[in-house]
């Protein structure tokens, strides 16, 4: 059975088709990248898959179950998590607490036990605390654990968001531009992290502008232009596809050479 | 020396204040004001959970205080319940009502919640004013004696009425603060604060946002209800004012003035706004003017509230 | 039958007031995404200032004009002093600010005026008109006519004038509006002035029927909001229809169920709308940007 299958997904805003009839599949351990010029509909596609937007047409199927437009928290319970292009960090919490909240599904319990600080509540919190510290160490943030999340650098926040998503041990992880705004060293760290997570069996769905990174780590690439899928396949195939080059790679490589 | 957690520090400060302040009271009357501060502090602690932790607002929590208060007036005479059980009954009714009202409202965002809670509060106060045969209408109704003071006397602890209510309300406030602080560091509390930080991100980590908002709403309603019960029992009398719009506004103002994000801050705010009318006898006329001004000024200039802002200043100087 | 007609007349009268309040909500909401809880206080001020100026010897039309202009100026002041400084604040902060403004205005009205209930003479006398076995006060026609006139005026303003279109553009996309050279701060000022002025007008028209006092604002705000929500937040047509509907529901509740609990009708409507159609009658779905 396919892990995640996107079937003919589409949405229109005010009569304009932002995404139209996009289909692809994601298998465990794969890194599938969605690329395309700015405004191609990548983030909109992500928002539909992750339940933030209700798709106008098509289906999202997770492990054989139709989860189209399901609320994000229900998707989380079924093993789908995501990060955000413009960061959605809990600014009102410490770094450690942000990571702990990723363990919500494991640590939640009767609210009465929490109110009265019963041993069961403390046990749940302790387990999440330990898990969160391990994760912070994995993304290199263990020394920032007690800092206010709002005070972290951009690159650190990106890693924190990934750590929070990993805490759920998701089956599918959607990463929306995880390396955007990061320097070369940080990008490489994130690059390794993604590969490592995929190697452990988690499927990764990635939106990323850094073409070198995409070409290096993706097992499969889906190309969008003007909301429609214009190509898909292995990195080498896609990079040779004339339609892709016309729509996207030509301009992007020029931009890359500048950076 | 072992490091004090924020929780034990808060509780210690609070307990010390409750225990030590009476030595400076010029007269027995001040016990009454102290007790009033504690009761307001208790209601406001509930607002801390709803507004400070979860980032939701209620403009109708006085309605729950009214339910708690009138439960103590009505349940003993009509149902034959002991007043202490009436407090529990009031809390249960408030909790259930909060659940029923909150379910549809909390699915939506800020403004709708504010208006719906505002309407709910007005509805409760309308019922209390109009159902004269049951509630005595706008003139209010007598509330039976709690009877705990007599019991303590039998055990050899002879307190004046003022002393008893001062320490009793202080104790209940301590318990309320303890519970709120437990919640803060617990999985459920973390979920509340997470949705305050970002509802969308809260969803992606699996937090059922509507459900935990409802939890916060119900818990804070119970706080308001118990506070209303304590006011009624202490005064041995209650009027519909306890459920009035201005009382709801007072609660929110106390919380944001002191700092809705921290239990101690909010209690501090309750203290200031309870003392103000005592210090300024002409205050009654200016009450609404001052409350409105405080709400605007704090939200514009000191969004964290008074106490956290002061602490930040002090800490900044220490470093 | 004549009984029903009577209830409908009184429902349309209060409904017109609620419609004006709802329109006021809508204007500010569209320009700034702020729900201004002080909206009801504008109605109160319209009535109270007119009463005060009239009692001081000014002719009624002049008193009413002063009330409307003064309230509009107050609306602008609230925007400048309390809402603009808090731009970008979380919704909860904005709610507390506008509720604070509402409570502040009530407190100020208590001090400047008094705590009594006031009224002033109806514009065209008190001789009721008989229609189909029921009666209607001439003042009711003033109120209903006023609401319809304001609605048509707003519609013309927003669709036919450059300034009105600038306001609409700002409500659609603030940043884009700024980029094409629209002064969005001015648009905000205008919206508050317009909204406060309309609220005050509602107070002027309604006071001979509903009477006024320092604390009537919050009730108007609640019902006006219920109307705006019933119609679909942000939709002027919806605000007009919603306001009238709330008035009718209230009058019918008072007539057939219980006059003590007619006030509860608006609240029940709020809950039912939230339950069954959160978008309101004419509302549109909103999508959150991430």
mmCIF file of C-alpha atoms in Angstrom, chain B:
data_model
loop_
_atom_site.group_PDB
_atom_site.id
_atom_site.type_symbol
_atom_site.label_atom_id
_atom_site.label_comp_id
_atom_site.label_asym_id
_atom_site.label_seq_id
_atom_site.Cartn_x
_atom_site.Cartn_y
_atom_site.Cartn_z
ATOM 1 C CA UNK B 1 21.130 25.407 48.139
ATOM 2 C CA UNK B 2 18.661 23.671 45.829
ATOM 3 C CA UNK B 3 17.261 25.960 43.192
ATOM 4 C CA UNK B 4 13.703 27.084 43.772
ATOM 5 C CA UNK B 5 11.346 26.343 40.926
ATOM 6 C CA UNK B 6 9.162 29.195 39.742
ATOM 7 C CA UNK B 7 6.197 27.304 41.106
ATOM 8 C CA UNK B 8 7.428 26.930 44.682
ATOM 9 C CA UNK B 9 8.757 30.491 44.633
ATOM 10 C CA UNK B 10 5.353 31.832 43.668
ATOM 11 C CA UNK B 11 3.572 29.751 46.287
ATOM 12 C CA UNK B 12 6.074 30.743 48.984
ATOM 13 C CA UNK B 13 5.734 34.446 48.206
ATOM 14 C CA UNK B 14 1.982 34.127 48.248
ATOM 15 C CA UNK B 15 1.885 32.151 51.500
ATOM 16 C CA UNK B 16 4.286 34.575 53.158
ATOM 17 C CA UNK B 17 2.175 37.555 52.104
ATOM 18 C CA UNK B 18 -0.978 35.929 53.428
ATOM 19 C CA UNK B 19 0.671 35.046 56.745
ATOM 20 C CA UNK B 20 2.620 38.241 57.388
ATOM 21 C CA UNK B 21 0.362 41.044 56.183
ATOM 22 C CA UNK B 22 -2.116 40.795 59.114
ATOM 23 C CA UNK B 23 0.641 41.970 61.511
ATOM 24 C CA UNK B 24 0.423 45.352 59.809
ATOM 25 C CA UNK B 25 -3.358 45.664 59.856
ATOM 26 C CA UNK B 26 -4.389 48.817 61.761
ATOM 27 C CA UNK B 27 -7.856 47.383 62.386
ATOM 28 C CA UNK B 28 -9.988 44.297 61.954
ATOM 29 C CA UNK B 29 -11.620 45.860 58.908
ATOM 30 C CA UNK B 30 -8.530 45.137 56.862
ATOM 31 C CA UNK B 31 -9.099 41.391 57.159
ATOM 32 C CA UNK B 32 -12.195 41.969 55.091
ATOM 33 C CA UNK B 33 -10.308 43.786 52.369
ATOM 34 C CA UNK B 34 -7.641 41.087 52.403
ATOM 35 C CA UNK B 35 -10.263 38.390 51.958
ATOM 36 C CA UNK B 36 -11.767 40.350 49.075
ATOM 37 C CA UNK B 37 -8.390 40.562 47.378
ATOM 38 C CA UNK B 38 -7.945 36.802 47.732
ATOM 39 C CA UNK B 39 -11.366 36.048 46.283
ATOM 40 C CA UNK B 40 -10.773 38.387 43.361
ATOM 41 C CA UNK B 41 -7.327 36.841 42.999
ATOM 42 C CA UNK B 42 -8.929 33.417 42.753
ATOM 43 C CA UNK B 43 -11.325 34.471 39.994
ATOM 44 C CA UNK B 44 -8.491 36.193 38.174
ATOM 45 C CA UNK B 45 -6.313 33.070 38.431
ATOM 46 C CA UNK B 46 -8.998 31.398 36.336
ATOM 47 C CA UNK B 47 -8.675 34.221 33.804
ATOM 48 C CA UNK B 48 -4.916 33.590 33.770
ATOM 49 C CA UNK B 49 -5.581 30.028 32.628
ATOM 50 C CA UNK B 50 -8.022 31.145 29.939
ATOM 51 C CA UNK B 51 -6.388 34.348 28.728
ATOM 52 C CA UNK B 52 -2.800 34.140 29.905
ATOM 53 C CA UNK B 53 -2.160 30.483 29.072
ATOM 54 C CA UNK B 54 -4.579 29.764 26.244
ATOM 55 C CA UNK B 55 -4.876 33.269 24.768
ATOM 56 C CA UNK B 56 -8.689 33.234 24.751
ATOM 57 C CA UNK B 57 -10.909 35.924 26.159
ATOM 58 C CA UNK B 58 -14.125 35.962 28.129
ATOM 59 C CA UNK B 59 -16.199 39.036 28.823
ATOM 60 C CA UNK B 60 -18.791 37.058 30.735
ATOM 61 C CA UNK B 61 -17.015 35.224 33.504
ATOM 62 C CA UNK B 62 -18.970 37.129 36.121
ATOM 63 C CA UNK B 63 -21.884 34.990 34.964
ATOM 64 C CA UNK B 64 -20.124 31.964 36.432
ATOM 65 C CA UNK B 65 -19.387 33.892 39.633
ATOM 66 C CA UNK B 66 -23.119 34.603 39.789
ATOM 67 C CA UNK B 67 -23.943 30.931 39.407
ATOM 68 C CA UNK B 68 -21.496 30.006 42.173
ATOM 69 C CA UNK B 69 -22.891 32.708 44.436
ATOM 70 C CA UNK B 70 -26.553 31.932 43.914
ATOM 71 C CA UNK B 71 -25.898 28.214 44.279
ATOM 72 C CA UNK B 72 -24.858 28.984 47.861
ATOM 73 C CA UNK B 73 -27.970 31.075 48.396
ATOM 74 C CA UNK B 74 -30.463 28.673 46.849
ATOM 75 C CA UNK B 75 -29.192 25.104 47.203
ATOM 76 C CA UNK B 76 -29.215 25.044 51.028
ATOM 77 C CA UNK B 77 -32.805 26.373 51.300
ATOM 78 C CA UNK B 78 -34.334 24.598 48.305
ATOM 79 C CA UNK B 79 -32.375 21.367 48.149
ATOM 80 C CA UNK B 80 -31.306 21.092 51.768
ATOM 81 C CA UNK B 81 -27.645 20.923 50.776
ATOM 82 C CA UNK B 82 -24.916 21.957 53.202
ATOM 83 C CA UNK B 83 -23.407 25.295 52.029
ATOM 84 C CA UNK B 84 -20.061 23.631 51.397
ATOM 85 C CA UNK B 85 -21.743 21.193 49.020
ATOM 86 C CA UNK B 86 -23.553 24.115 47.426
ATOM 87 C CA UNK B 87 -20.140 25.484 46.459
ATOM 88 C CA UNK B 88 -19.425 22.182 44.726
ATOM 89 C CA UNK B 89 -22.842 22.156 43.059
ATOM 90 C CA UNK B 90 -22.284 25.697 41.774
ATOM 91 C CA UNK B 91 -18.897 24.712 40.394
ATOM 92 C CA UNK B 92 -20.377 21.687 38.639
ATOM 93 C CA UNK B 93 -23.219 23.720 37.104
ATOM 94 C CA UNK B 94 -20.738 26.387 35.986
ATOM 95 C CA UNK B 95 -18.443 23.775 34.484
ATOM 96 C CA UNK B 96 -21.245 22.031 32.604
ATOM 97 C CA UNK B 97 -22.647 25.340 31.378
ATOM 98 C CA UNK B 98 -19.197 26.473 30.267
ATOM 99 C CA UNK B 99 -18.871 23.223 28.359
ATOM 100 C CA UNK B 100 -22.233 23.615 26.633
ATOM 101 C CA UNK B 101 -21.756 27.292 25.814
ATOM 102 C CA UNK B 102 -18.096 26.914 24.963
ATOM 103 C CA UNK B 103 -18.491 24.052 22.514
ATOM 104 C CA UNK B 104 -20.022 26.066 19.695
ATOM 105 C CA UNK B 105 -18.255 29.326 20.500
ATOM 106 C CA UNK B 106 -14.714 28.125 20.913
ATOM 107 C CA UNK B 107 -14.570 26.693 17.423
ATOM 108 C CA UNK B 108 -14.266 30.275 16.273
ATOM 109 C CA UNK B 109 -11.794 33.029 16.883
ATOM 110 C CA UNK B 110 -11.361 35.909 19.282
ATOM 111 C CA UNK B 111 -14.144 38.341 18.495
ATOM 112 C CA UNK B 112 -16.898 35.772 18.387
ATOM 113 C CA UNK B 113 -15.783 34.366 21.692
ATOM 114 C CA UNK B 114 -15.728 37.829 23.240
ATOM 115 C CA UNK B 115 -19.224 38.672 22.061
ATOM 116 C CA UNK B 116 -20.739 35.327 22.893
ATOM 117 C CA UNK B 117 -19.277 35.332 26.403
ATOM 118 C CA UNK B 118 -20.433 38.914 26.832
ATOM 119 C CA UNK B 119 -23.934 37.850 25.843
ATOM 120 C CA UNK B 120 -23.772 34.841 28.137
ATOM 121 C CA UNK B 121 -22.839 37.001 31.122
ATOM 122 C CA UNK B 122 -25.642 39.440 30.391
ATOM 123 C CA UNK B 123 -28.076 36.546 30.072
ATOM 124 C CA UNK B 124 -27.146 35.144 33.478
ATOM 125 C CA UNK B 125 -27.443 38.520 35.141
ATOM 126 C CA UNK B 126 -30.786 39.020 33.383
ATOM 127 C CA UNK B 127 -32.132 35.770 34.804
ATOM 128 C CA UNK B 128 -30.896 36.659 38.286
ATOM 129 C CA UNK B 129 -32.546 40.079 38.083
ATOM 130 C CA UNK B 130 -35.830 38.879 36.659
ATOM 131 C CA UNK B 131 -36.620 35.623 38.430
ATOM 132 C CA UNK B 132 -37.621 37.460 41.579
ATOM 133 C CA UNK B 133 -39.464 34.603 43.211
ATOM 134 C CA UNK B 134 -36.352 32.485 43.198
ATOM 135 C CA UNK B 135 -33.509 34.997 43.386
ATOM 136 C CA UNK B 136 -35.075 37.967 45.112
ATOM 137 C CA UNK B 137 -34.444 40.097 42.036
ATOM 138 C CA UNK B 138 -32.165 43.138 42.049
ATOM 139 C CA UNK B 139 -32.408 43.452 45.855
ATOM 140 C CA UNK B 140 -30.522 40.220 46.344
ATOM 141 C CA UNK B 141 -30.999 37.314 48.693
ATOM 142 C CA UNK B 142 -29.608 36.058 51.987
ATOM 143 C CA UNK B 143 -26.994 33.303 52.034
ATOM 144 C CA UNK B 144 -26.712 30.812 54.909
ATOM 145 C CA UNK B 145 -23.668 30.594 57.170
ATOM 146 C CA UNK B 146 -20.890 28.278 55.996
ATOM 147 C CA UNK B 147 -20.509 27.018 59.591
ATOM 148 C CA UNK B 148 -16.813 26.207 59.341
ATOM 149 C CA UNK B 149 -15.821 28.918 61.810
ATOM 150 C CA UNK B 150 -18.034 27.335 64.502
ATOM 151 C CA UNK B 151 -16.459 23.976 63.768
ATOM 152 C CA UNK B 152 -12.967 25.404 64.180
ATOM 153 C CA UNK B 153 -14.021 26.967 67.461
ATOM 154 C CA UNK B 154 -15.105 23.565 68.740
ATOM 155 C CA UNK B 155 -11.612 22.344 67.894
ATOM 156 C CA UNK B 156 -10.126 25.164 69.926
ATOM 157 C CA UNK B 157 -9.279 27.628 67.130
ATOM 158 C CA UNK B 158 -11.227 30.771 67.931
ATOM 159 C CA UNK B 159 -11.102 33.267 65.072
ATOM 160 C CA UNK B 160 -13.089 36.449 64.558
ATOM 161 C CA UNK B 161 -15.307 36.445 61.484
ATOM 162 C CA UNK B 162 -12.863 38.719 59.649
ATOM 163 C CA UNK B 163 -9.857 36.572 60.549
ATOM 164 C CA UNK B 164 -11.598 33.382 59.557
ATOM 165 C CA UNK B 165 -12.554 34.602 56.089
ATOM 166 C CA UNK B 166 -9.153 36.175 55.560
ATOM 167 C CA UNK B 167 -7.302 32.951 56.211
ATOM 168 C CA UNK B 168 -9.894 30.718 54.632
ATOM 169 C CA UNK B 169 -9.961 32.689 51.361
ATOM 170 C CA UNK B 170 -6.175 32.918 51.504
ATOM 171 C CA UNK B 171 -5.985 29.134 51.748
ATOM 172 C CA UNK B 172 -8.383 28.629 48.849
ATOM 173 C CA UNK B 173 -6.361 31.112 46.791
ATOM 174 C CA UNK B 174 -3.181 29.184 47.565
ATOM 175 C CA UNK B 175 -4.818 25.961 46.415
ATOM 176 C CA UNK B 176 -6.115 27.691 43.296
ATOM 177 C CA UNK B 177 -2.680 29.113 42.532
ATOM 178 C CA UNK B 178 -1.087 25.700 43.126
ATOM 179 C CA UNK B 179 -3.468 24.086 40.635
ATOM 180 C CA UNK B 180 -2.905 26.811 38.037
ATOM 181 C CA UNK B 181 0.860 26.469 38.426
ATOM 182 C CA UNK B 182 0.640 22.687 38.136
ATOM 183 C CA UNK B 183 -1.224 23.147 34.906
ATOM 184 C CA UNK B 184 1.374 25.560 33.547
ATOM 185 C CA UNK B 185 4.158 22.972 33.504
ATOM 186 C CA UNK B 186 1.977 19.964 32.674
ATOM 187 C CA UNK B 187 1.231 18.409 29.279
ATOM 188 C CA UNK B 188 -2.265 19.943 29.230
ATOM 189 C CA UNK B 189 -0.950 23.383 30.145
ATOM 190 C CA UNK B 190 1.727 23.148 27.493
ATOM 191 C CA UNK B 191 -0.957 22.419 24.930
ATOM 192 C CA UNK B 192 -2.837 25.543 26.033
ATOM 193 C CA UNK B 193 0.219 27.736 25.785
ATOM 194 C CA UNK B 194 1.083 26.181 22.440
ATOM 195 C CA UNK B 195 -2.233 27.171 20.929
ATOM 196 C CA UNK B 196 -1.682 30.658 22.318
ATOM 197 C CA UNK B 197 1.647 30.753 20.460
ATOM 198 C CA UNK B 198 0.342 29.431 17.153
ATOM 199 C CA UNK B 199 -2.953 27.656 16.604
ATOM 200 C CA UNK B 200 -1.784 26.287 13.281
ATOM 201 C CA UNK B 201 1.409 24.814 14.670
ATOM 202 C CA UNK B 202 -0.523 23.448 17.650
ATOM 203 C CA UNK B 203 -2.665 21.514 15.187
ATOM 204 C CA UNK B 204 0.335 20.043 13.419
ATOM 205 C CA UNK B 205 1.714 18.545 16.616
ATOM 206 C CA UNK B 206 -1.634 16.875 17.215
ATOM 207 C CA UNK B 207 -3.231 19.276 19.667
ATOM 208 C CA UNK B 208 -7.009 19.239 19.352
ATOM 209 C CA UNK B 209 -7.274 23.001 19.590
ATOM 210 C CA UNK B 210 -11.042 23.175 20.103
ATOM 211 C CA UNK B 211 -10.886 20.579 22.856
ATOM 212 C CA UNK B 212 -8.111 22.158 24.887
ATOM 213 C CA UNK B 213 -9.689 25.609 24.540
ATOM 214 C CA UNK B 214 -12.826 24.118 25.982
ATOM 215 C CA UNK B 215 -10.814 22.665 28.867
ATOM 216 C CA UNK B 216 -9.396 26.082 29.671
ATOM 217 C CA UNK B 217 -12.850 27.663 29.456
ATOM 218 C CA UNK B 218 -14.390 25.093 31.800
ATOM 219 C CA UNK B 219 -11.534 25.270 34.310
ATOM 220 C CA UNK B 220 -11.632 29.060 34.437
ATOM 221 C CA UNK B 221 -15.418 28.982 34.827
ATOM 222 C CA UNK B 222 -15.010 26.767 37.888
ATOM 223 C CA UNK B 223 -12.539 29.256 39.381
ATOM 224 C CA UNK B 224 -15.010 32.109 38.861
ATOM 225 C CA UNK B 225 -17.805 30.037 40.318
ATOM 226 C CA UNK B 226 -15.914 29.168 43.494
ATOM 227 C CA UNK B 227 -14.892 32.810 43.876
ATOM 228 C CA UNK B 228 -18.542 33.831 43.558
ATOM 229 C CA UNK B 229 -19.506 31.263 46.190
ATOM 230 C CA UNK B 230 -16.897 32.577 48.602
ATOM 231 C CA UNK B 231 -18.108 36.174 48.189
ATOM 232 C CA UNK B 232 -21.680 35.090 48.855
ATOM 233 C CA UNK B 233 -20.806 32.992 51.892
ATOM 234 C CA UNK B 234 -18.598 35.671 53.394
ATOM 235 C CA UNK B 235 -21.151 38.462 52.955
ATOM 236 C CA UNK B 236 -24.050 36.124 53.829
ATOM 237 C CA UNK B 237 -25.823 38.008 51.085
ATOM 238 C CA UNK B 238 -25.680 38.241 47.311
ATOM 239 C CA UNK B 239 -27.046 40.538 44.616
ATOM 240 C CA UNK B 240 -27.081 40.124 40.822
ATOM 241 C CA UNK B 241 -24.223 42.644 40.616
ATOM 242 C CA UNK B 242 -21.838 39.739 41.117
ATOM 243 C CA UNK B 243 -22.834 38.498 37.667
ATOM 244 C CA UNK B 244 -22.897 41.955 36.075
ATOM 245 C CA UNK B 245 -21.017 43.102 33.023
ATOM 246 C CA UNK B 246 -18.801 45.418 35.065
ATOM 247 C CA UNK B 247 -17.674 42.521 37.250
ATOM 248 C CA UNK B 248 -16.590 40.579 34.152
ATOM 249 C CA UNK B 249 -14.682 43.617 32.982
ATOM 250 C CA UNK B 250 -13.055 43.992 36.401
ATOM 251 C CA UNK B 251 -11.791 40.410 36.240
ATOM 252 C CA UNK B 252 -10.204 40.884 32.822
ATOM 253 C CA UNK B 253 -8.724 44.232 33.824
ATOM 254 C CA UNK B 254 -7.188 42.811 37.005
ATOM 255 C CA UNK B 255 -5.625 39.995 35.021
ATOM 256 C CA UNK B 256 -4.135 42.131 32.270
ATOM 257 C CA UNK B 257 -3.049 44.897 34.651
ATOM 258 C CA UNK B 258 -0.912 42.608 36.774
ATOM 259 C CA UNK B 259 0.069 40.343 33.903
ATOM 260 C CA UNK B 260 -2.270 37.682 32.566
ATOM 261 C CA UNK B 261 0.611 35.350 31.810
ATOM 262 C CA UNK B 262 1.616 34.861 35.424
ATOM 263 C CA UNK B 263 -0.417 33.768 38.412
ATOM 264 C CA UNK B 264 1.400 36.069 40.798
ATOM 265 C CA UNK B 265 1.106 38.998 38.416
ATOM 266 C CA UNK B 266 -2.630 38.567 38.055
ATOM 267 C CA UNK B 267 -3.124 38.327 41.811
ATOM 268 C CA UNK B 268 -1.021 41.472 42.109
ATOM 269 C CA UNK B 269 -3.402 43.146 39.644
ATOM 270 C CA UNK B 270 -6.380 41.941 41.676
ATOM 271 C CA UNK B 271 -4.770 43.479 44.757
ATOM 272 C CA UNK B 272 -4.275 46.873 43.140
ATOM 273 C CA UNK B 273 -7.747 47.141 41.687
ATOM 274 C CA UNK B 274 -9.332 45.933 44.927
ATOM 275 C CA UNK B 275 -7.374 48.418 47.042
ATOM 276 C CA UNK B 276 -7.898 51.380 44.740
ATOM 277 C CA UNK B 277 -11.546 52.000 45.718
ATOM 278 C CA UNK B 278 -10.571 51.659 49.384
ATOM 279 C CA UNK B 279 -7.807 54.232 49.057
ATOM 280 C CA UNK B 280 -9.862 56.687 47.032
ATOM 281 C CA UNK B 281 -13.285 57.112 48.550
ATOM 282 C CA UNK B 282 -14.400 59.121 45.543
ATOM 283 C CA UNK B 283 -13.330 56.221 43.355
ATOM 284 C CA UNK B 284 -16.839 54.819 42.971
ATOM 285 C CA UNK B 285 -17.732 57.639 40.586
ATOM 286 C CA UNK B 286 -14.582 57.228 38.559
ATOM 287 C CA UNK B 287 -14.471 53.434 38.599
ATOM 288 C CA UNK B 288 -15.522 52.887 34.998
ATOM 289 C CA UNK B 289 -13.352 55.709 33.757
ATOM 290 C CA UNK B 290 -10.312 54.251 35.503
ATOM 291 C CA UNK B 291 -11.022 50.643 34.499
ATOM 292 C CA UNK B 292 -11.402 51.625 30.862
ATOM 293 C CA UNK B 293 -8.260 53.706 30.941
ATOM 294 C CA UNK B 294 -6.260 50.934 32.599
ATOM 295 C CA UNK B 295 -7.403 48.412 29.994
ATOM 296 C CA UNK B 296 -6.338 50.630 27.120
ATOM 297 C CA UNK B 297 -3.062 51.841 28.600
ATOM 298 C CA UNK B 298 -1.854 48.419 29.696
ATOM 299 C CA UNK B 299 -2.629 46.868 26.323
ATOM 300 C CA UNK B 300 -0.863 49.674 24.479
ATOM 301 C CA UNK B 301 2.174 50.206 26.662
ATOM 302 C CA UNK B 302 2.637 47.195 28.951
ATOM 303 C CA UNK B 303 1.225 44.249 27.095
ATOM 304 C CA UNK B 304 2.797 41.769 29.492
ATOM 305 C CA UNK B 305 1.266 43.499 32.492
ATOM 306 C CA UNK B 306 2.705 45.353 35.447
ATOM 307 C CA UNK B 307 4.481 42.642 37.431
ATOM 308 C CA UNK B 308 6.336 40.928 34.550
ATOM 309 C CA UNK B 309 7.428 44.339 33.272
ATOM 310 C CA UNK B 310 8.756 45.329 36.704
ATOM 311 C CA UNK B 311 10.554 42.001 37.129
ATOM 312 C CA UNK B 312 12.133 42.354 33.706
ATOM 313 C CA UNK B 313 13.424 45.814 34.639
ATOM 314 C CA UNK B 314 14.854 44.509 37.919
ATOM 315 C CA UNK B 315 16.496 41.538 36.238
ATOM 316 C CA UNK B 316 17.930 43.789 33.541
ATOM 317 C CA UNK B 317 19.547 45.939 36.234
ATOM 318 C CA UNK B 318 20.941 42.907 38.078
ATOM 319 C CA UNK B 319 22.834 41.633 35.071
#
